[in-house]
Amino acid sequence: MLSKSQARTFFLGGTIVTFAIFLGLSWNSLSNDVPKQTNPQNLTDQVIRGKHLWESNNCMGCHTIFGEGAYYAPELTKVFERRGEGYMKAVLTSKQPWAPRGRKMVAYGFTDEEASDLIKFFKWIGEVDLNGFPPKPDVKR
Amino acid sequence: MKYASQKVAYWFFASAILLLSLQIVYGFIMGFAHLGYDGWHSVIPFNTARAVHTNLLVVWILLGFMGSAYYIIPEEAQHELVSVKLAYIQLISFLAVGVTAIVGYHLNYWEGRKFLEIPRPLDWLVVINVLTFLGIILATLYKGKKRTTTSLVMTMGLVFAALLYLPGMIWFDNQTMDSFFRWWVVHLWVEGVWELIMGGILAFLLIKLTGVDREVIEKWLYVIVGLTFLSGILGTGHHYYYIGVGKIWLIVGGIFSMLEPLAFLAMALFAVGMYRKGEKKHPNKLALYWTLGTAILSFVGAGLLGMAHTLPQVNMYTHGTLVTAMHGHLAFWGAYGMIVFSFITFAMPNLTGRKLYDTAIGQLAYWLTNVGMIGMTIAFGVAGVAQVYLERKVGLEFGAVQQEIEVHFFILILTASMFATGILLFIYEFFRFGKPNNEAIGIEE
Ligand code: HEM
Ligand code: HEM
Ligand SMILES: [Fe+2]
């Protein structure tokens, strides 16, 4: 039977080996995948301001982006492609809670400039190569 | 209880269960909002309710872990905590930071990153607080007579948990990098270092409750935490499938995260095995129920329900839907909620000297909470599967799908009421024990 010191060796050995592999793979992702898949050259000041607005208002507390966030409001990864600029501007600058089908969004009443920052952020988000996410619906109606 | 300083644990437990009840209030606000009743919207919009719900969750679980550590470490090290006063200061300041953060969430003061909403300045206060906590624990271990495997594994979990908080505090312009490092906190906590803390508490409870030889239990503890890290570290890859990094993670994350349930399976087999082997003489039957319950439900909630959506082919469709919420609830409750409840149930008679073992109310609380939570999991699960099909396969619009699945939130509210009733009974029972006192020292064995 396994002894306690063998069990400890299994624990320490497994941890060190997998952690080393994990660090290696992470390094590879950050230095090779991120430049290839996320278009960092397009991260303009506007996009970055958009990200600040996204975070400081906790939009992720209702929506998802890259599939991460909350499940109360729509996935926004491809919102730029789906809705276009005009629709988004109307939602973001509205002084009344935007409430399609009755479910309310907070009425942020962003300025035109803030709204364009967010829209540029969403445009950048939509162009990231996500290995095929979100999936295309494939059941025939 | 063997050492007077262990009494401080009581106040951590009392704070933990009170914050849990507040967490539940915000859960109901969100449940009703999903059902179409968002009357609180102008005061507590959904994102506020959610940030409060999940942050209170993390805070009360951490309070439970800290309280357990303040109880376990003196007993294992055979030494009083080095400073009880500092431990109280640490508790009060931790609560103060938590409350400030939660008030801030009502005033649009936060950092909208899921689970890490605490704004940066408050993060630093958390860091100082946790360092104080670790200082007390490490100094006690250092001065103590013994350094047992149980206490070392638990302490290792606590130290790593603190270290892993740091990558979550770095600002990135790039959302992909942001998400990448957010998982170093969220995933490596719940599917890594927190399992060490849980394993340590579980080992301590089994040693006390079953009377099985420490050497046997601690050997299995190493096997369990070995399996945890072996699978869980590279298993982080299951969050890297679709965030803008390479396809290698589909393979690495898929394979290793499929192995993650093994650690939970080992915990379940270990707890049941030790129970069978033990003498069954300990009078605190309820603590034993909770202990076996957490070992089994964590396997179901984290292990099986995690496995259900962890392969990239499945996750492509379920990623970021109510299926995730289904798993999140039973995993957090089964593993970390219940281990804290197990420990509280074990510790209360020892801290207060009142032998309220195995009461009818305690039993009822056990069944109502667990059956209620399983019901909630089913409600989220049915809603989630329907959402995945209608939205991701058929391609209906988000809002249209939400209206279709609204009815499941009625079931959620019903089963959540059952769960909440169980929690209220547990809290009632907790306060029936009265305060911890020095007469309780040395009465248990
Ligand atoms: C006690 C342990 C666990 C807890 C507390 C837990 C909790 C959670 C939570 C809260 C989330 C949502 C995270 C977010 O979107 O920010 C999540 C996601 C996930 N968990 Fe777990 N989990 C545990 C164990 C596991 C295990 C063992 C597996 C796999 C076998 C697993 C597989 C997953 C997957 C695949 C996701 C991503 C879902 C998505 O794509 O939306 N989890 N977990
Ligand atoms: C009466 C009880 C509860 C109700 C009604 C409730 C309801 C909810 C709702 C509606 C959400 C938000 C889902 C969304 O984003 O749309 C949520 C999130 C969450 N709740 Fe609860 N909850 C309750 C208790 C608990 C308990 C006891 C725990 C943990 C032990 C818990 C853990 C979580 C977690 C981890 C999330 C985030 C899930 C994710 O992002 O995938 N909840 N809850
Ligand atoms: Fe994970």
XYZ file of C-alpha atoms and ligand atoms in Angstrom:
673
model
C 0.000 0.000 0.000
C 0.853 3.613 -0.526
C 2.731 5.183 2.382
C 2.238 8.682 3.714
C 5.570 9.891 2.386
C 4.792 8.492 -1.069
C 1.467 10.327 -0.940
C 3.302 13.533 -0.067
C 5.728 13.039 -2.947
C 2.777 12.547 -5.312
C 1.275 15.822 -4.073
C 4.444 17.909 -4.281
C 5.655 16.343 -7.528
C 2.318 16.676 -9.317
C 1.945 20.255 -8.192
C 5.384 21.391 -9.279
C 5.246 19.669 -12.668
C 1.742 20.833 -13.624
C 2.389 24.334 -12.347
C 5.552 24.585 -14.441
C 3.660 23.434 -17.547
C 0.880 25.898 -16.737
C 3.317 28.802 -16.508
C 4.925 27.764 -19.797
C 1.604 27.556 -21.630
C 0.468 30.863 -20.138
C 3.654 32.557 -21.261
C 3.142 31.181 -24.739
C -0.470 32.403 -24.838
C 0.356 35.889 -23.699
C 3.338 36.353 -25.968
C 2.046 34.552 -29.106
C -1.745 34.125 -29.037
C -2.725 37.525 -27.666
C -0.915 39.488 -30.424
C -2.338 37.153 -33.103
C -5.933 36.879 -31.925
C -6.768 40.178 -30.230
C -5.457 42.937 -32.543
C -3.639 44.863 -29.797
C -2.619 47.470 -32.410
C -6.285 48.564 -32.490
C -6.437 49.262 -28.750
C -6.792 53.009 -29.185
C -7.317 55.484 -26.347
C -10.995 55.446 -27.231
C -11.241 51.673 -26.845
C -9.429 51.856 -23.522
C -11.733 54.612 -22.281
C -14.594 52.372 -23.342
C -13.200 49.542 -21.243
C -12.982 51.866 -18.233
C -16.647 52.789 -18.687
C -17.554 49.117 -19.074
C -15.886 48.366 -15.742
C -16.769 51.414 -13.713
C -20.472 50.839 -14.408
C -20.291 47.073 -13.856
C -22.032 46.257 -17.141
C -20.849 42.682 -16.520
C -23.292 42.602 -13.606
C -26.134 42.008 -16.102
C -24.508 41.167 -19.459
C -21.842 38.725 -20.600
C -18.878 39.520 -22.806
C -16.732 36.657 -24.174
C -19.393 34.598 -22.354
C -18.334 35.976 -18.949
C -20.610 37.918 -16.659
C -24.256 37.699 -15.675
C -27.243 36.053 -17.298
C -29.822 38.809 -16.989
C -29.139 40.670 -20.230
C -27.827 39.745 -23.701
C -24.342 38.516 -24.642
C -22.544 41.576 -26.047
C -19.479 40.105 -27.777
C -21.004 40.553 -31.244
C -23.344 43.435 -30.432
C -21.623 45.856 -32.819
C -22.175 43.486 -35.722
C -25.727 42.607 -34.617
C -27.136 46.064 -33.845
C -24.893 48.639 -35.462
C -23.876 52.034 -34.228
C -27.199 53.908 -34.296
C -29.113 51.446 -32.145
C -26.290 51.221 -29.620
C -26.009 54.968 -29.330
C -29.726 55.235 -28.634
C -29.515 52.651 -25.823
C -26.438 54.156 -24.223
C -27.557 57.791 -24.250
C -31.176 57.096 -23.222
C -32.310 58.946 -20.105
C -35.150 56.455 -19.589
C -34.420 52.836 -18.684
C -34.135 50.924 -21.964
C -36.635 48.101 -21.573
C -37.263 45.882 -24.581
C -39.817 43.232 -23.505
C -40.127 44.836 -20.079
C -36.729 43.969 -18.594
C -35.069 47.247 -17.604
C -31.505 48.397 -18.184
C -30.063 51.142 -15.984
C -30.567 54.542 -17.685
C -26.972 55.681 -17.853
C -27.633 58.670 -20.097
C -24.027 58.639 -21.396
C -22.775 61.646 -23.353
C -22.236 61.236 -27.087
C -18.513 60.942 -26.509
C -18.836 58.261 -23.839
C -21.231 56.341 -26.039
C -18.750 56.368 -28.919
C -15.975 55.175 -26.610
C -18.113 52.222 -25.587
C -19.083 51.513 -29.184
C -15.391 51.464 -30.206
C -14.729 49.102 -27.306
C -17.465 46.750 -28.547
C -16.114 46.956 -32.081
C -12.683 45.872 -30.824
C -14.255 43.117 -28.709
C -16.212 41.814 -31.719
C -13.027 41.463 -33.758
C -11.173 39.238 -31.283
C -10.714 35.691 -32.591
C -12.568 33.561 -30.022
C -12.027 30.101 -31.545
C -15.574 30.076 -32.901
C -17.584 31.505 -29.982
C -20.450 32.462 -30.006
C -21.734 29.429 -31.931
C -23.937 29.822 -35.000
C -27.469 28.475 -34.407
C -27.848 25.375 -36.569
C -31.300 23.933 -35.895
C -33.665 24.484 -38.828
C -36.823 26.314 -37.896
C -12.239 23.272 23.016
C -8.800 23.063 24.563
C -7.496 26.630 24.373
C -9.229 29.831 25.464
C -8.158 31.659 22.323
C -10.236 29.301 20.174
C -13.296 31.222 21.352
C -12.617 33.913 18.760
C -13.872 31.454 16.121
C -17.421 31.946 17.405
C -17.531 35.567 16.281
C -16.315 34.665 12.810
C -19.061 32.044 12.545
C -21.748 34.414 13.826
C -20.704 37.058 11.268
C -20.567 34.455 8.503
C -24.111 33.180 8.944
C -25.534 36.687 9.294
C -23.882 37.768 6.048
C -25.218 34.596 4.418
C -28.749 35.645 5.312
C -28.119 39.021 3.682
C -26.732 37.249 0.625
C -29.993 35.334 0.350
C -32.060 38.544 0.439
C -30.179 39.791 -2.621
C -30.597 36.362 -4.242
C -34.356 36.766 -3.952
C -34.182 40.230 -5.486
C -32.482 38.690 -8.536
C -34.804 35.702 -8.629
C -37.832 38.015 -8.719
C -36.192 40.201 -11.353
C -35.769 37.127 -13.575
C -39.427 36.351 -12.978
C -40.346 39.791 -14.265
C -40.755 41.662 -10.971
C -37.972 44.206 -10.857
C -39.677 46.711 -8.575
C -36.376 47.464 -6.837
C -34.719 48.467 -10.097
C -34.278 52.172 -9.344
C -32.662 51.520 -5.915
C -31.040 48.103 -6.337
C -30.569 47.347 -10.027
C -29.712 43.771 -11.002
C -25.973 44.413 -11.233
C -25.916 45.794 -7.691
C -27.873 42.832 -6.370
C -25.546 40.452 -8.154
C -22.318 42.031 -6.960
C -23.647 42.044 -3.399
C -24.875 38.434 -3.668
C -21.603 36.988 -4.924
C -19.291 39.168 -2.826
C -21.167 38.394 0.362
C -20.860 34.751 -0.618
C -17.092 34.977 -0.873
C -16.836 37.065 2.306
C -18.905 34.716 4.477
C -17.091 31.648 3.183
C -13.730 33.309 3.929
C -14.976 34.248 7.413
C -15.940 30.604 7.868
C -12.466 29.483 6.777
C -10.765 32.011 9.056
C -12.921 31.029 12.029
C -12.173 27.365 11.375
C -8.457 28.129 11.170
C -8.560 30.014 14.485
C -10.191 26.952 16.026
C -8.123 24.253 14.342
C -4.616 25.717 14.440
C -4.321 26.096 18.258
C -5.624 22.580 18.745
C -3.303 21.065 16.142
C -0.249 23.115 17.120
C -1.020 22.745 20.852
C -0.522 26.420 21.492
C -2.792 29.418 22.166
C -3.195 31.862 19.273
C -0.347 34.350 19.572
C -2.703 37.302 19.833
C -6.434 37.151 20.393
C -6.718 40.916 20.373
C -5.250 41.114 16.900
C -7.659 38.405 15.768
C -10.626 40.520 16.908
C -9.188 43.593 15.210
C -8.736 41.529 12.078
C -12.382 40.407 12.191
C -13.755 43.877 12.737
C -11.638 45.452 10.025
C -12.514 42.669 7.586
C -16.213 43.306 8.230
C -15.686 47.058 7.869
C -14.043 46.649 4.452
C -16.786 44.252 3.363
C -19.589 46.562 4.437
C -17.935 49.573 2.776
C -17.621 47.644 -0.466
C -21.262 46.610 -0.343
C -22.490 50.116 0.352
C -20.293 51.236 -2.560
C -22.042 48.773 -4.891
C -25.281 50.674 -4.271
C -23.568 53.921 -5.297
C -22.002 52.723 -8.560
C -18.583 52.467 -6.848
C -17.002 49.244 -8.041
C -14.808 47.587 -10.590
C -17.076 45.604 -12.883
C -15.099 42.387 -13.054
C -17.136 39.362 -12.097
C -16.400 38.230 -8.523
C -13.646 40.846 -8.139
C -15.882 43.903 -7.929
C -14.109 45.344 -4.878
C -12.517 48.666 -5.961
C -8.726 48.878 -5.969
C -8.185 50.996 -2.820
C -10.278 48.547 -0.802
C -8.333 45.648 -2.330
C -5.235 46.935 -0.554
C -7.088 46.941 2.760
C -8.113 43.340 2.113
C -4.464 42.487 1.490
C -3.351 44.065 4.785
C -6.133 42.303 6.613
C -5.327 38.907 5.187
C -1.638 39.391 5.974
C -2.589 40.034 9.599
C -4.649 36.861 9.635
C -1.839 34.822 8.104
C 0.637 36.380 10.511
C -1.383 35.166 13.498
C -1.782 31.673 12.035
C 1.860 31.286 10.987
C 3.243 32.647 14.255
C 1.023 30.265 16.210
C 2.193 27.338 14.124
C 5.795 28.427 14.513
C 5.566 28.664 18.301
C 3.449 25.547 18.636
C 4.633 22.094 19.698
C 3.418 20.284 16.602
C 3.061 20.906 12.903
C 0.611 18.293 11.712
C -0.110 17.527 8.069
C -3.693 18.707 8.568
C -2.611 22.102 9.834
C 0.088 22.458 7.180
C -2.219 21.625 4.273
C -4.818 24.047 5.555
C -2.264 26.809 6.084
C -0.780 26.206 2.668
C -4.251 26.677 1.175
C -4.724 29.941 3.059
C -1.294 31.319 2.074
C -1.754 30.445 -1.611
C -5.249 31.902 -1.599
C -3.771 35.195 -0.437
C -1.004 35.120 -3.069
C -3.440 34.338 -5.859
C -5.513 37.400 -5.009
C -2.724 39.584 -6.396
C -2.943 38.781 -10.158
C -6.564 39.930 -9.981
C -5.432 43.410 -8.986
C -3.485 44.261 -12.141
C -5.072 46.577 -14.717
C -4.985 45.449 -18.359
C -6.096 47.470 -21.373
C -6.770 44.227 -23.188
C -9.971 42.396 -22.174
C -8.426 39.036 -23.073
C -5.520 39.553 -20.664
C -7.914 40.860 -18.052
C -9.990 37.714 -18.277
C -6.894 35.507 -18.415
C -5.646 36.713 -15.027
C -9.087 37.019 -13.450
C -9.231 33.229 -13.664
C -5.965 32.905 -11.758
C -7.991 34.180 -8.852
C -11.441 32.725 -9.450
C -10.594 29.301 -10.865
C -7.378 28.642 -8.954
C -9.244 29.526 -5.781
C -12.294 27.301 -6.077
C -10.702 24.476 -8.035
C -7.319 24.672 -6.364
C -6.276 26.220 -3.112
C -9.719 26.351 -1.493
C -9.847 22.577 -1.884
C -6.732 22.435 0.307
C -8.523 24.441 2.963
C -11.593 22.239 2.602
C -9.453 19.096 2.693
C -7.715 20.263 5.861
C -11.013 21.025 7.608
C -12.469 17.723 6.412
C -9.461 15.774 7.711
C -9.692 17.508 11.092
C -13.417 16.756 11.346
C -12.954 13.111 10.379
C -10.139 12.646 12.883
C -12.374 14.042 15.639
C -15.687 12.533 14.598
C -14.722 9.022 13.493
C -11.737 8.366 15.713
C -9.815 6.816 12.794
C -6.041 6.991 13.121
C -4.566 10.361 12.100
C -1.832 8.771 9.962
C -4.407 7.038 7.772
C -6.520 10.153 7.350
C -3.572 12.413 6.568
C -2.214 10.014 3.977
C -5.511 10.294 2.113
C -5.445 14.035 2.561
C -2.208 14.140 0.550
C -3.740 11.971 -2.159
C -6.787 14.254 -2.397
C -4.877 17.519 -2.576
C -2.440 15.839 -4.968
C -5.328 15.030 -7.311
C -6.664 18.568 -6.880
C -3.534 20.297 -8.131
C -2.670 17.650 -10.702
C -5.984 18.277 -12.468
C -7.000 21.736 -11.308
C -3.983 23.822 -12.303
C -4.018 22.859 -15.976
C -7.811 22.597 -15.721
C -7.797 26.423 -15.679
C -7.743 25.912 -19.436
C -11.521 25.312 -19.411
C -11.925 29.075 -18.992
C -9.496 29.826 -21.820
C -11.420 28.151 -24.638
C -13.242 31.226 -25.910
C -11.575 34.369 -24.582
C -9.065 35.064 -27.347
C -6.166 32.719 -26.621
C -4.959 29.671 -28.555
C -6.654 26.365 -29.337
C -4.089 24.401 -27.295
C -6.279 25.201 -24.275
C -9.181 23.283 -25.819
C -7.091 20.130 -25.481
C -5.214 20.840 -22.246
C -8.216 22.400 -20.491
C -10.549 19.685 -21.744
C -8.426 16.766 -20.603
C -7.298 18.104 -17.245
C -10.625 19.599 -16.215
C -12.291 16.252 -16.972
C -9.955 14.848 -14.299
C -10.938 17.454 -11.698
C -13.937 15.485 -10.377
C -11.480 12.793 -9.214
C -10.404 14.960 -6.293
C -14.031 15.405 -5.237
C -14.745 11.723 -5.781
C -11.747 10.910 -3.598
C -13.114 13.228 -0.908
C -16.513 11.526 -0.986
C -15.011 8.020 -0.877
C -12.614 9.107 1.849
C -15.329 10.565 4.092
C -17.684 7.620 3.656
C -14.805 5.165 4.059
C -13.572 6.733 7.295
C -17.139 6.845 8.595
C -17.541 3.103 7.948
C -14.191 2.344 9.516
C -14.693 4.566 12.557
C -16.194 3.733 15.912
C -19.329 5.892 15.521
C -19.060 6.868 19.191
C -18.986 10.647 18.845
C -22.268 12.142 20.087
C -22.349 14.972 17.529
C -24.255 13.045 14.849
C -25.397 16.198 13.094
C -21.804 17.306 12.498
C -21.154 13.914 10.960
C -24.201 14.311 8.681
C -22.963 17.678 7.496
C -19.476 16.286 6.953
C -20.678 13.348 4.875
C -23.142 15.670 3.143
C -20.463 18.109 2.025
C -18.222 15.317 0.761
C -21.063 13.897 -1.346
C -22.760 17.106 -2.558
C -19.455 18.696 -3.529
C -18.858 15.703 -5.768
C -22.287 16.179 -7.348
C -22.214 19.980 -7.650
C -18.577 20.612 -8.481
C -17.545 17.224 -9.848
C -20.479 15.901 -11.871
C -22.186 19.166 -12.762
C -18.810 20.736 -13.555
C -17.905 17.827 -15.786
C -21.248 18.140 -17.563
C -20.190 21.372 -19.318
C -16.406 21.289 -19.221
C -15.657 19.703 -22.604
C -15.086 22.393 -25.242
C -17.714 20.882 -27.558
C -20.364 21.300 -24.855
C -19.007 24.494 -23.334
C -19.197 26.229 -26.729
C -22.992 26.132 -26.262
C -23.399 26.401 -22.479
C -20.696 29.022 -21.842
C -22.184 32.027 -20.086
C -25.738 30.725 -19.723
C -27.920 29.722 -16.776
C -26.292 26.281 -16.996
C -23.257 27.940 -15.417
C -25.445 29.379 -12.646
C -26.825 25.895 -11.960
C -23.342 24.500 -11.448
C -22.149 27.590 -9.543
C -24.870 27.207 -6.900
C -24.502 23.523 -6.084
C -20.706 23.651 -6.280
C -20.349 26.620 -3.941
C -22.959 25.310 -1.537
C -21.949 21.642 -1.608
C -18.255 22.268 -1.203
C -17.636 25.512 0.621
C -20.998 26.406 2.160
C -21.435 22.961 3.630
C -17.872 22.512 4.888
C -18.284 25.748 6.859
C -21.657 24.530 8.158
C -20.077 21.200 9.113
C -17.415 22.948 11.079
C -19.837 25.293 12.843
C -22.041 22.331 13.784
C -19.023 20.496 15.138
C -17.569 23.465 17.004
C -20.616 25.001 18.694
C -21.106 22.433 21.493
C -17.359 22.546 22.173
C -17.180 26.332 22.262
C -20.196 26.847 24.490
C -20.290 23.663 26.535
C -23.971 23.137 25.693
C -24.611 19.649 24.403
C -27.358 20.427 21.912
C -26.381 17.480 19.723
C -28.675 16.186 17.048
C -31.731 18.337 17.787
C -34.945 18.199 15.763
C -34.485 21.780 14.572
C -30.905 21.039 13.573
C -32.076 18.026 11.574
C -34.808 20.020 9.881
C -32.347 22.762 8.963
C -30.083 20.134 7.416
C -32.773 18.649 5.198
C -34.484 21.912 4.236
C -31.262 23.607 3.146
C -29.955 20.659 1.179
C -33.185 19.582 -0.479
C -33.974 23.250 -1.172
C -30.590 23.806 -2.807
C -30.934 20.669 -4.934
C -34.334 21.995 -6.048
C -32.792 25.363 -6.938
C -30.122 23.571 -8.931
C -32.770 21.711 -10.899
C -34.686 24.943 -11.570
C -31.558 26.709 -12.855
C -30.612 23.596 -14.817
C -33.934 23.258 -16.641
C -33.968 26.990 -17.398
C -30.368 26.775 -18.571
C -30.811 23.818 -20.896
C -33.901 25.421 -22.431
C -31.968 28.677 -22.872
C -29.042 26.920 -24.548
C -31.329 25.144 -26.987
C -33.525 28.090 -27.895
C -30.823 30.741 -27.990
C -27.713 28.931 -29.152
C -29.197 26.144 -31.285
C -32.435 27.631 -32.652
C -31.203 31.224 -32.674
C -34.125 32.994 -30.979
C -33.365 36.413 -29.576
C -32.116 36.636 -25.960
C -35.193 38.482 -24.680
C -37.650 36.134 -26.343
C -35.907 33.152 -24.757
C -35.936 34.778 -21.330
C -39.710 35.134 -21.554
C -40.032 31.453 -22.456
C -38.062 30.336 -19.422
C -39.496 32.796 -16.886
C -41.676 30.102 -15.313
C -38.630 28.204 -14.042
C -37.799 31.140 -11.835
C -41.081 30.576 -10.049
C -39.794 27.135 -9.118
C -36.487 28.731 -8.184
C -38.233 31.085 -5.753
C -40.219 28.203 -4.224
C -37.199 25.992 -3.657
C -35.103 28.981 -2.558
C -37.741 29.685 0.105
C -37.260 26.176 1.381
C -33.507 26.704 1.438
C -33.880 30.065 3.191
C -36.165 28.540 5.843
C -33.487 25.964 6.553
C -30.881 28.704 6.930
C -33.105 30.632 9.356
C -33.524 27.497 11.466
C -29.770 26.942 11.437
C -29.211 30.506 12.616
C -31.861 30.100 15.337
C -30.128 26.951 16.521
C -26.759 28.717 16.448
C -27.901 31.451 18.799
C -29.623 28.940 21.098
C -26.140 27.708 22.046
C -25.316 31.024 23.686
C -21.843 32.540 23.892
C -18.566 30.665 24.079
C -17.048 30.525 27.567
C -14.039 29.238 29.467
C -16.043 26.587 31.324
C -16.209 24.750 28.030
C -12.445 24.207 27.969
C -11.537 20.556 28.104
C -15.056 19.140 28.442
C -15.307 17.268 25.184
C -12.915 14.322 25.443
C -16.024 23.556 -5.517
C -15.619 23.697 -6.678
C -16.215 24.572 -7.727
C -16.881 25.763 -7.592
C -17.191 26.536 -6.313
C -17.226 26.195 -8.918
C -17.898 27.369 -9.212
C -18.028 27.908 -10.470
C -18.550 29.219 -10.778
C -19.045 30.227 -9.746
C -18.481 29.383 -12.123
C -18.862 30.641 -12.907
C -17.631 31.445 -13.042
C -17.731 32.670 -13.887
O -18.357 32.620 -14.968
O -17.164 33.703 -13.486
C -17.916 28.167 -12.673
C -17.675 27.944 -14.012
C -17.282 26.731 -14.525
N -16.972 25.586 -13.826
Fe -16.916 25.403 -11.839
N -16.779 25.262 -9.818
C -16.170 24.255 -9.134
C -15.607 23.114 -9.662
C -15.640 22.766 -10.987
C -15.163 21.532 -11.535
C -14.530 20.406 -10.726
C -15.371 21.591 -12.885
C -15.077 20.572 -13.969
C -15.070 19.343 -13.890
C -15.951 22.869 -13.184
C -16.281 23.323 -14.442
C -16.667 24.614 -14.729
C -16.777 25.152 -16.070
C -16.511 24.412 -17.370
C -17.149 26.487 -15.942
C -17.357 27.508 -17.069
C -18.782 27.692 -17.384
C -18.958 28.652 -18.538
O -18.301 28.474 -19.560
O -19.766 29.577 -18.431
N -16.119 23.549 -12.009
N -17.667 27.274 -11.647
C -32.342 31.896 -1.696
C -31.339 31.708 -2.243
C -30.775 32.171 -3.577
C -31.340 32.692 -4.712
C -32.809 33.014 -4.971
C -30.271 32.907 -5.657
C -30.433 33.438 -6.926
C -29.405 33.781 -7.768
C -29.551 34.436 -9.040
C -30.896 34.816 -9.664
C -28.311 34.627 -9.563
C -27.938 35.385 -10.826
C -27.951 34.649 -12.090
C -27.805 35.632 -13.204
O -26.718 36.193 -13.420
O -28.781 35.878 -13.906
C -27.362 34.086 -8.613
C -25.995 34.057 -8.802
C -25.127 33.334 -7.998
N -25.433 32.755 -6.760
Fe -27.253 32.646 -5.919
N -29.089 32.511 -5.073
C -29.362 32.051 -3.813
C -28.472 31.528 -2.910
C -27.146 31.284 -3.184
C -26.260 30.544 -2.333
C -26.621 29.969 -0.977
C -25.072 30.465 -2.994
C -23.777 29.792 -2.596
C -23.597 28.975 -1.689
C -25.201 31.183 -4.237
C -24.208 31.345 -5.170
C -24.312 32.070 -6.336
C -23.251 32.219 -7.296
C -21.845 31.603 -7.202
C -23.749 33.016 -8.337
C -22.999 33.409 -9.614
C -23.273 32.312 -10.609
C -22.622 32.486 -11.948
O -22.159 33.557 -12.276
O -22.585 31.496 -12.701
N -26.479 31.663 -4.322
N -28.052 33.579 -7.519
Fe -12.929 26.443 -13.350
